XYZ file of C-alpha atoms in Angstrom:
558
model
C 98.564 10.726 82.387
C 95.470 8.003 82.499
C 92.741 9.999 83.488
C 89.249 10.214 83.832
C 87.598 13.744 82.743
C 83.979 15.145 83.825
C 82.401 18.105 83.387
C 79.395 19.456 82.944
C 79.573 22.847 83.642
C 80.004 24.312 79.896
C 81.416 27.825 79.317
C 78.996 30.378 77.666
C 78.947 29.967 74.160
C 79.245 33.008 71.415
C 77.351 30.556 69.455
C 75.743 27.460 68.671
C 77.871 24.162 69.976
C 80.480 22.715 67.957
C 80.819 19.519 67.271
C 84.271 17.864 68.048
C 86.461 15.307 66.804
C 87.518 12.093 68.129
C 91.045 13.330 68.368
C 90.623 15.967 71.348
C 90.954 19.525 69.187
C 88.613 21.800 68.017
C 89.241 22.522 64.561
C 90.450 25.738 63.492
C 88.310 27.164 60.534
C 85.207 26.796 63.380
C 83.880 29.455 64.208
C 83.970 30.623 68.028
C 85.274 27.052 68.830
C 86.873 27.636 71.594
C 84.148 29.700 73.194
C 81.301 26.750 72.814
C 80.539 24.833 75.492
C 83.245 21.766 77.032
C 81.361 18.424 77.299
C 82.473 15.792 79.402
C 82.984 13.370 75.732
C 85.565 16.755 75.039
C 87.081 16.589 78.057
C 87.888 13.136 77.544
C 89.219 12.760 74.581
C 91.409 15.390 75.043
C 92.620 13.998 78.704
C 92.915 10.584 76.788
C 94.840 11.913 74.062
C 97.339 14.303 76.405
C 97.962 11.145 78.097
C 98.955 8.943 74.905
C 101.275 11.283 73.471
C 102.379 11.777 77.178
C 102.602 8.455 77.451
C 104.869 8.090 74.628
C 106.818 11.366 75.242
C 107.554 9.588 78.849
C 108.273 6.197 77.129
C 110.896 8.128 74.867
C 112.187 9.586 78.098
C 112.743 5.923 79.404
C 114.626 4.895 76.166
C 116.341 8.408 76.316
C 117.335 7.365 79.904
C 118.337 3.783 78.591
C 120.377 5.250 76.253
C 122.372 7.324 78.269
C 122.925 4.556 81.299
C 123.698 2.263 78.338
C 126.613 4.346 76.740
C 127.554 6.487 79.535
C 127.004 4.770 82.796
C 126.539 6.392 86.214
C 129.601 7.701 86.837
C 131.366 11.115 86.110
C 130.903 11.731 82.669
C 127.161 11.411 83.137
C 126.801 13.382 86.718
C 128.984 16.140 84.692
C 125.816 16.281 81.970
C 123.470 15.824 84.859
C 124.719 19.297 86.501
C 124.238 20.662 82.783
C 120.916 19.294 82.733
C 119.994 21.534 85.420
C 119.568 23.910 82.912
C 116.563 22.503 81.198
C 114.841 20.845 83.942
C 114.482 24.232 85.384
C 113.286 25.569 81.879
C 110.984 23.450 81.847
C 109.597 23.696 84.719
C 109.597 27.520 84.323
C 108.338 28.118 80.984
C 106.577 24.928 80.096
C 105.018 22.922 82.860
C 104.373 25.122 86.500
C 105.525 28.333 85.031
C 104.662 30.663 81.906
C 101.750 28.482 81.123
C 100.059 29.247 84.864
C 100.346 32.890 84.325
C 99.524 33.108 80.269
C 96.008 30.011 80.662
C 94.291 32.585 82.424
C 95.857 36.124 80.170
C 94.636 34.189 76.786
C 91.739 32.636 78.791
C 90.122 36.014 79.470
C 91.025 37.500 75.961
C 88.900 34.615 74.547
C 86.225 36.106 76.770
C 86.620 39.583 75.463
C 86.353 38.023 71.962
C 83.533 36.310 72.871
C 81.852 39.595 74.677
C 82.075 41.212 71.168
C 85.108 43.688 72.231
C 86.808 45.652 69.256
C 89.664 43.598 66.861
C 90.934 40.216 68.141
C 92.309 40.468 72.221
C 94.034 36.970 71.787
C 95.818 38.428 68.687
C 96.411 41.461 70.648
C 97.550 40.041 73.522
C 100.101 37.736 71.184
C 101.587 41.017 70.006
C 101.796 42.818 73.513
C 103.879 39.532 74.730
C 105.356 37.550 72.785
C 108.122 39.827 71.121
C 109.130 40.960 74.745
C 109.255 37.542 76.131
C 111.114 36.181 73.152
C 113.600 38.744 73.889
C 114.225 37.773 77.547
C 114.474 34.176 76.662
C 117.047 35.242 74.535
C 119.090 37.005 76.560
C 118.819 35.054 79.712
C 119.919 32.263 77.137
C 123.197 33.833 76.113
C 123.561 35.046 79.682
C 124.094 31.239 80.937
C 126.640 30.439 77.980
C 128.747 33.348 78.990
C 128.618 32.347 82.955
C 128.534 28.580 82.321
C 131.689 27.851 84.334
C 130.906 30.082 87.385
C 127.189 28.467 87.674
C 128.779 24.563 87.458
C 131.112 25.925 90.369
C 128.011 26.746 92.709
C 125.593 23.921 91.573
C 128.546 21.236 92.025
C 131.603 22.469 93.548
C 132.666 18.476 94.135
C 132.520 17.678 90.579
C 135.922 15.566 89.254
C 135.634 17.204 85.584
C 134.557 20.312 85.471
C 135.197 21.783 82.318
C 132.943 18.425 80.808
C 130.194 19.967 82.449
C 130.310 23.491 81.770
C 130.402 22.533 77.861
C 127.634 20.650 78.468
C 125.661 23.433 79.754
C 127.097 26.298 77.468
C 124.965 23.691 74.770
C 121.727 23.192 76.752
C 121.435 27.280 77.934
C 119.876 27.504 74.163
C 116.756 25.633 75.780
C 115.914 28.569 77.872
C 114.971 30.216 73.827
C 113.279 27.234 72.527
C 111.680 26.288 75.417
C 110.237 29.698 75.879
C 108.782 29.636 72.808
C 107.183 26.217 73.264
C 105.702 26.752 76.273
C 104.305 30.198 75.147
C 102.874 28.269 72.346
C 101.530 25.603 74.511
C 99.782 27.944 76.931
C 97.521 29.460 74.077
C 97.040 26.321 72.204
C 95.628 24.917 75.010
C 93.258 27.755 75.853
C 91.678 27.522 72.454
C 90.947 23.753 73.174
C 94.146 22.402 70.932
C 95.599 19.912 73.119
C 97.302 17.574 70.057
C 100.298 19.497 69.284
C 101.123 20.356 73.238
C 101.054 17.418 74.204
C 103.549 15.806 71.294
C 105.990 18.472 72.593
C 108.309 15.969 74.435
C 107.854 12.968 71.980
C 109.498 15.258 69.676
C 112.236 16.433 72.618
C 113.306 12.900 73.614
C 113.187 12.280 69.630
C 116.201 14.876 69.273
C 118.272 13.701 71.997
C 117.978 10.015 71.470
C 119.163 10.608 67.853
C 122.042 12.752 69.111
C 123.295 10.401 71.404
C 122.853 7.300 68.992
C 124.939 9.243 66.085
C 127.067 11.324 67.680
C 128.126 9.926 71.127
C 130.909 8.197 70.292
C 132.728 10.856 68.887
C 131.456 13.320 70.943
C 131.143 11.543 74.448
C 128.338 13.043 76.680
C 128.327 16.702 74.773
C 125.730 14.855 71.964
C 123.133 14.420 75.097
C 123.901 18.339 75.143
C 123.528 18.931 71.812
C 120.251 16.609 71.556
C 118.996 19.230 74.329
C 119.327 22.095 71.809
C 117.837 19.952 68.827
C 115.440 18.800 70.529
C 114.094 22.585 71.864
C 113.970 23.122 68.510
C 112.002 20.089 67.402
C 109.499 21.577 70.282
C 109.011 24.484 68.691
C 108.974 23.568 65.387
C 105.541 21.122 66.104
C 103.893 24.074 67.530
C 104.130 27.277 65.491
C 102.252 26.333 62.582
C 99.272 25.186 64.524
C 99.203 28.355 66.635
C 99.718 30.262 63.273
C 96.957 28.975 62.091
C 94.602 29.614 64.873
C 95.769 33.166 65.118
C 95.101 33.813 61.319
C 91.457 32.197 61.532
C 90.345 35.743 62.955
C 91.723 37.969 59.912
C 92.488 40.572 62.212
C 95.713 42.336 62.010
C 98.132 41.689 64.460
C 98.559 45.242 66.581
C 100.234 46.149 69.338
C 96.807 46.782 72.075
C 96.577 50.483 72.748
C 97.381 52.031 76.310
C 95.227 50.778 78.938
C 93.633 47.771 77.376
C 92.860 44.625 79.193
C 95.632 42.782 77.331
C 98.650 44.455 79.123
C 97.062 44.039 82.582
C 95.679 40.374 81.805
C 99.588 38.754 82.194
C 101.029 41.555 84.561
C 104.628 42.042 85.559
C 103.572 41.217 89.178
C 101.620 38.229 88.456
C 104.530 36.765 85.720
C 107.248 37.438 88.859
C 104.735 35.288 91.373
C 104.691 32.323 88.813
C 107.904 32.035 87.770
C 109.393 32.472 90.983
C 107.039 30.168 92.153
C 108.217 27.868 89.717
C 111.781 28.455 90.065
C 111.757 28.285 94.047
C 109.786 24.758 93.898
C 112.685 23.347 91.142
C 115.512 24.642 93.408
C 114.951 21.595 95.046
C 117.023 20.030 92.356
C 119.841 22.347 93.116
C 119.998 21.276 96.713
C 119.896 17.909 95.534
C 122.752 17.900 93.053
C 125.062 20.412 95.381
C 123.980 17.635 98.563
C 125.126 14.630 95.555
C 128.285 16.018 94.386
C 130.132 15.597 97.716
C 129.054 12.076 97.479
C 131.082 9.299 95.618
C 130.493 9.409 92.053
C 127.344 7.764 90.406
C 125.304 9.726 93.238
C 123.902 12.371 91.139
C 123.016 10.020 88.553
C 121.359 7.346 90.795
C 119.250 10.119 92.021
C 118.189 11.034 88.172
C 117.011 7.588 87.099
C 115.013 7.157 90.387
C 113.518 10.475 90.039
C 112.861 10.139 86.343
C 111.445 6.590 86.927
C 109.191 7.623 90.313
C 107.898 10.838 88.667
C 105.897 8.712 85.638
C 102.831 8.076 87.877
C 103.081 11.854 88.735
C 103.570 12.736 85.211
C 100.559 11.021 83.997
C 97.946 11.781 86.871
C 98.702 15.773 86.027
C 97.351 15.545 82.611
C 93.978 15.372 83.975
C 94.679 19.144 85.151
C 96.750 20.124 82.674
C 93.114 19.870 80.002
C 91.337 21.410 82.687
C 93.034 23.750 84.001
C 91.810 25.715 81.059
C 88.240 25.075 81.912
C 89.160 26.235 84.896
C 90.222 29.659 84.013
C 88.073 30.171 81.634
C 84.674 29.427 84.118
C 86.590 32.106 86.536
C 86.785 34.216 83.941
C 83.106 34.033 83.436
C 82.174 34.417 86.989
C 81.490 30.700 87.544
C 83.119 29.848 90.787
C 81.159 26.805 91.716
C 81.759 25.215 88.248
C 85.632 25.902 89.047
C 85.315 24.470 92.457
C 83.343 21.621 91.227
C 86.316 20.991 88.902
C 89.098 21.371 91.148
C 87.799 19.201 93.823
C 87.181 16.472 91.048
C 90.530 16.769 89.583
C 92.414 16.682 93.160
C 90.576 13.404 94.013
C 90.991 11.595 91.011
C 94.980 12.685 90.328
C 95.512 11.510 93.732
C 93.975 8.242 93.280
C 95.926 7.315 89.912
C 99.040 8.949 91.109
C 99.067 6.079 94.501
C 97.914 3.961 92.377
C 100.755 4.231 89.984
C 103.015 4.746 92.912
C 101.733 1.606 94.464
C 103.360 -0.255 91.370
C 106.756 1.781 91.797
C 107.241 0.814 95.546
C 106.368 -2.757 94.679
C 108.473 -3.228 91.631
C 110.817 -1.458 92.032
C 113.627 -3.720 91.258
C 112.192 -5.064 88.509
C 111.859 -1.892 86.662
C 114.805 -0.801 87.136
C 116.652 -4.566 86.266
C 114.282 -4.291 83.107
C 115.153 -0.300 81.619
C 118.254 0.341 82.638
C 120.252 -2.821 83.648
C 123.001 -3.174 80.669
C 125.668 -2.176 79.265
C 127.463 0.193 81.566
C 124.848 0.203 84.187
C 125.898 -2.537 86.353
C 123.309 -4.656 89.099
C 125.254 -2.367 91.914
C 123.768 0.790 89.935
C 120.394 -1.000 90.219
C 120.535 -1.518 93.976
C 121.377 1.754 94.969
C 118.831 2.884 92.046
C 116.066 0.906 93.811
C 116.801 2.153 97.314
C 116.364 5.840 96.148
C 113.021 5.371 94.104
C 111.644 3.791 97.081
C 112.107 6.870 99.395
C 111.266 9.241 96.804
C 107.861 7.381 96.259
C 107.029 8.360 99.912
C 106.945 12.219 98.492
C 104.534 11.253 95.012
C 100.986 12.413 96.258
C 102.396 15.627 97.669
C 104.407 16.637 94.034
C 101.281 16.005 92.600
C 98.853 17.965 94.928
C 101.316 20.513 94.824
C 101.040 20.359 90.610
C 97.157 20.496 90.793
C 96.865 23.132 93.614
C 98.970 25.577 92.324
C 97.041 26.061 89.065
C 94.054 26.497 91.191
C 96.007 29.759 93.098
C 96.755 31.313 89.460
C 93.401 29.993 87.781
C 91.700 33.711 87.855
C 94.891 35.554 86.842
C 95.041 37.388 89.980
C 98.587 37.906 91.882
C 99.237 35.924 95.118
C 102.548 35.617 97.003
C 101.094 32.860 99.056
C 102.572 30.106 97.233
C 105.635 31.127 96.582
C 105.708 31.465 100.725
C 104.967 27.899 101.149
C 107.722 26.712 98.244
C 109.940 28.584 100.077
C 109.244 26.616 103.738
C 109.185 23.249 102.027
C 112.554 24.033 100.268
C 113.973 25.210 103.607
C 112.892 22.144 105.054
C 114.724 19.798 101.925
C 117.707 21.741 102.418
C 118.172 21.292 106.479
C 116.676 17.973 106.083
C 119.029 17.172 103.377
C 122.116 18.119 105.075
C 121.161 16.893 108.303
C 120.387 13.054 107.025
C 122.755 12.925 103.530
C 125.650 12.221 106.004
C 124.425 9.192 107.460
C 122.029 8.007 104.656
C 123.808 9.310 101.865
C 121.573 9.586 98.559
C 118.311 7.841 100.689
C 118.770 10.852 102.721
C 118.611 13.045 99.864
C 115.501 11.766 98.519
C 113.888 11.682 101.951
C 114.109 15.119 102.255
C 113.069 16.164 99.056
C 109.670 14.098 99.943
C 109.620 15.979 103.287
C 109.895 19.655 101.535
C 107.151 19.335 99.263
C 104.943 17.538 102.308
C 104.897 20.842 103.974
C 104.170 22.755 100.816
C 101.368 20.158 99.709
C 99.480 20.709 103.285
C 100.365 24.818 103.429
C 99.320 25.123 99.775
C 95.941 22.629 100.696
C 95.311 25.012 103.921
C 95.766 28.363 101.996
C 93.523 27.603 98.940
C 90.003 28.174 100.502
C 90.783 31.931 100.734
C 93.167 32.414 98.327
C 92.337 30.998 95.248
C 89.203 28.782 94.486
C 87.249 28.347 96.850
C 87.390 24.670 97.345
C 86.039 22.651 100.423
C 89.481 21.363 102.099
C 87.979 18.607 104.516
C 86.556 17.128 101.622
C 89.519 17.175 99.322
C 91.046 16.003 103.045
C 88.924 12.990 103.547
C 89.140 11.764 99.394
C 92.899 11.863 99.876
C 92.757 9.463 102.960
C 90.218 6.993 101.225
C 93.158 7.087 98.390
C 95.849 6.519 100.834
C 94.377 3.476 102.840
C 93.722 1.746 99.320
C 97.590 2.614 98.268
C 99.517 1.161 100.929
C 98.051 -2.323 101.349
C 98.050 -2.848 97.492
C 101.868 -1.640 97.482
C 102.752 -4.246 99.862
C 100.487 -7.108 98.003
C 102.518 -6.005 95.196
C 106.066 -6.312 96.517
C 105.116 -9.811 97.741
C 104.010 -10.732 94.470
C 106.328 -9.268 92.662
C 109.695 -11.290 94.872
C 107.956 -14.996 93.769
C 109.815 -14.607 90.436
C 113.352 -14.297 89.608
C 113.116 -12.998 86.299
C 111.881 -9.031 85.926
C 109.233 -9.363 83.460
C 107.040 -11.756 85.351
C 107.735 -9.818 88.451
C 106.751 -6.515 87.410
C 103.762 -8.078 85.821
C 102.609 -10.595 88.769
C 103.842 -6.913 91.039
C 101.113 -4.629 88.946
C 98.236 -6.946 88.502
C 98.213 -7.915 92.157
C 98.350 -3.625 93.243
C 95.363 -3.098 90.721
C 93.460 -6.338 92.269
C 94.287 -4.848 95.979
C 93.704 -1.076 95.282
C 90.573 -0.625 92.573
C 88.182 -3.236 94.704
C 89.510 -1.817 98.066
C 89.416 2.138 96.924
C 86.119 1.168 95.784
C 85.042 0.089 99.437
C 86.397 3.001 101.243
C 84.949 5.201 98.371
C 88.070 6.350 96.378
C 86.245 8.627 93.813
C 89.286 7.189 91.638
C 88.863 3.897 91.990
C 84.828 4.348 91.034
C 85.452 5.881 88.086
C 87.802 3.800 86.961
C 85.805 0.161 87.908
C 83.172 1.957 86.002
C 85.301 2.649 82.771
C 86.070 -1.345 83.077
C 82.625 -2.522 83.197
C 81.469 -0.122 80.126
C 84.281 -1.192 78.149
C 83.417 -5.059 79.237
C 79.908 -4.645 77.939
C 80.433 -3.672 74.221
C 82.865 -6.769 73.863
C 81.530 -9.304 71.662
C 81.412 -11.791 74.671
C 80.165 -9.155 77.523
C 77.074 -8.795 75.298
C 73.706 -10.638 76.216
C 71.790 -12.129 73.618
């Protein structure tokens, strides 16, 4: 996600500073790396390379997407994967992205300041042993758990389906994700609290990697099950570009690995209580999906799918705007853990204003060019101009929910930051899901799949502002009217650029010039006019322009 990274506030050091590469990670063999102190040059090279290989793990999503439109269409075969496909959109969401990772940041976070603190052995390899076998299990289990009950689960998530059976193959071959992408998230989580951000973030480059080569080999024997099976090669493949790293790190210490004795900090660090608030959490906030897809399959077919490639496509600016917190969210949690509130507030107010900015920004270009992007990656083969209409229509309303998804990405590592348990956000998933569900019933008959994606932006509104409201006094302390009035100097830049766009963007008949006339006219609209109403964004980002202006040859002075 294109960000901009600041930060100096530096954790306390075990030792003297290290000095870091250009790519982002702290080498291994250094000594007490991850315990010297985060400069704002760390911070962003690591934010720049997250968003790169995010970039291109996004970009592979596209082509992934391309591929299956391509082959497959929008019609049953592919909303019969699509129900499958709930299967690892909730893993990831759960033990990747919003889930595991919020709950073990913090756990590995606050074993790195035991280590640090001179405390007896290795913590982080302590706390590796205490988890990791246990969790591995569960993963397992729940894994095999979803083959066995594969048909009864496609009956509840889409009773309307034409081909059922299709589907519940389908998902009897993704369930293995719930394993590997247990394992890559857990691997994820500590990598990134030691400051090793290159391997996380290549994750879903390698993901989209297995999929697009199962579906390019095997789908025309095989029909829509290769997508399935790329799913389960493609956990792998995320596992697989993880362990050795972590291995490696873990060794470093030349500690045994031990299971922690009774009563240590390890065991209480990543609590059952504070797990069971995350991940249901997690799983309450991607239940939207399930209303979705149960709301779609009474619809004609195509509906699920037209919903996918919108959301896919709308959620890129969202995507990229989170990596900003997803390298600090570390910092975060590890200044908590050190007692350092305001350098954690300091932090979480600057990442809130400046995800917000890029994600209008980026949403700006969405809602302007819209059918131009979608004409351009997914417009061929089976696809057909009607599938890009209806495509359009759908990205368009979802866009109207962007800046809450993301302030609901950013706050809720905030609540889980210190480690502490806190039901509060799960209580505000749960109204803005009740609100998508009524909402989605009430409008789906009239508005059919725009009403779908209207109230999915109206859920997560009301869980954006509850979870905004609630985080003063629940989790850092951060100063809301602030966070309030930076979100409204991002909003009045977003909207006139979007409609500059959209004009600009309907002078040309081809997609390529429209898309590009669409972006460069948002950027000209929003980064001069942010700038004016004091978008913190839109600074920073003018800024970035003019230093890289001045060490071309021809911005020099002589």
């Amino acid at each position: 996600m294109p960000v901009t990274a600041d930060g100096p506030g530096a954790c306390p050091a075990a030792g003297p500073p290290v000095r870091r590469p250009v790519s982002g990670d702290v080498p291994p063999s250094a000594p007490g790396a991850a315990d010297a102190p985060v400069t704002r040059g760390f911070l962003a090279r690591a934010a720049a390379l997250t968003a790169v290989l995010s970039a291109a793990g996004a970009l592979l999503g596209l082509v992934r997407d391309q591929s299956l439109a391509r082959m497959f269409g929008a019609g049953s075969a592919t909303d019969a994967f699509l129900v499958a496909w709930t299967v690892p959109e909730f893993a990831a969401t759960l033990l990747i992205e919003d889930g595991l990772a919020i709950a073990l940041i913090p756990a590995f976070s606050m074993a790195l300041a035991r280590r640090a603190g001179g405390a007896a052995g290795d913590p982080v390899r302590s706390l590796v042993a205490h988890t990791l076998p246990r969790l591995a299990l569960a993963f397992a289990a729940v894994a095999a758990l979803l083959a066995v009950l594969a048909p009864q689960l496609v009956a509840v998530l889409a009773p309307g389906l034409p081909d059922p059976g299709l589907a519940v193959d389908c998902t009897r071959l993704t369930a293995t994700c719930v394993l590997t992408f247990g394992l890559a998230g857990y691997c994820s989580a500590a990598l990134r609290a030691h400051r090793r951000f290159l391997a996380p973030a290549a994750i879903y480059v390698a993901y989209n990697t297995g999929i697009i080569t199962a579906v390019l080999v095997l789908g025309g024997r095989w029909g829509v099950r290769a997508a399935a099976a790329g799913v389960a090669v493609g956990g792998c493949l995320m596992v697989l570009a993880q362990v050795p790293v972590l291995w490696r790190e873990l060794r470093h210490k030349g500690v045994p690995l031990a299971q922690p004795p009774a009563g240590t900090g390890e065991g209480r660090a990543m609590g059952v209580a504070l797990l069971a608030a995350v991940l249901l959490f997690a799983l309450c906030r991607q239940s939207q999906v399930l209303v979705e897809r149960f709301l779609g399959s009474t619809l004609p077919a195509g509906a699920i799918s037209h919903l996918n490639y919108a959301q896919k496509i709308t959620q890129i600016p969202m995507t990229l705007s989170l990596m900003l917190c997803t390298v600090t969210f570390p910092v975060v949690a590890r200044a908590l853990a050190d007692g350092d509130t305001e350098r954690a507030r300091s932090r979480v107010e600057r990442d809130l204003a400046l995800a917000a900015s890029m994600v209008l920004a980026g949403g700006a270009v969405v809602v302007a060019c819209a059918p131009q992007i979608v004409e351009l990656l997914l417009q061929r083969g089976a696809f057909t101009a009607r599938d890009t209409a209806a495509t359009v229509e759908v990205m368009r309303v979802y866009a109207l929910g962007l800046l809450a998804h993301t302030l609901v990405g950013a706050l809720i590592r905030s609540y889980f930051s210190a480690g502490r348990v806190t039901w509060f956000p799960l209580g505000a998933m749960a109204a803005g899901l009740a609100v998508t569900a009524v909402a989605g019933v009430w409008t789906v008959g009239p508005w059919g799949v725009r009403g779908i994606a209207a109230a999915n932006a109206a859920g997560i509104t009301v869980t954006a502002v509850l979870l905004l409201a609630g985080l003063a006094t629940r989790g850092v302390p951060v100063r809301t009217r602030r966070v309030r009035s930076a979100l409204a100097r991002s909003v009045g830049a977003a909207l006139p650029a979007a409609l500059a766009g959209a004009w600009a963007a309907g002078r040309s008949g081809s997609p390529v010039p429209g898309l590009a006339a669409g972006a460069v006219t948002v950027a000209v609209v929003f980064l001069p006019l942010g700038r004016a109403l004091g978008d913190q964004g839109c600074v920073t980002a003018l800024q970035s322009l003019r230093s890289v202006s001045r060490r071309l040859p021809h911005g020099r002075t002589r």
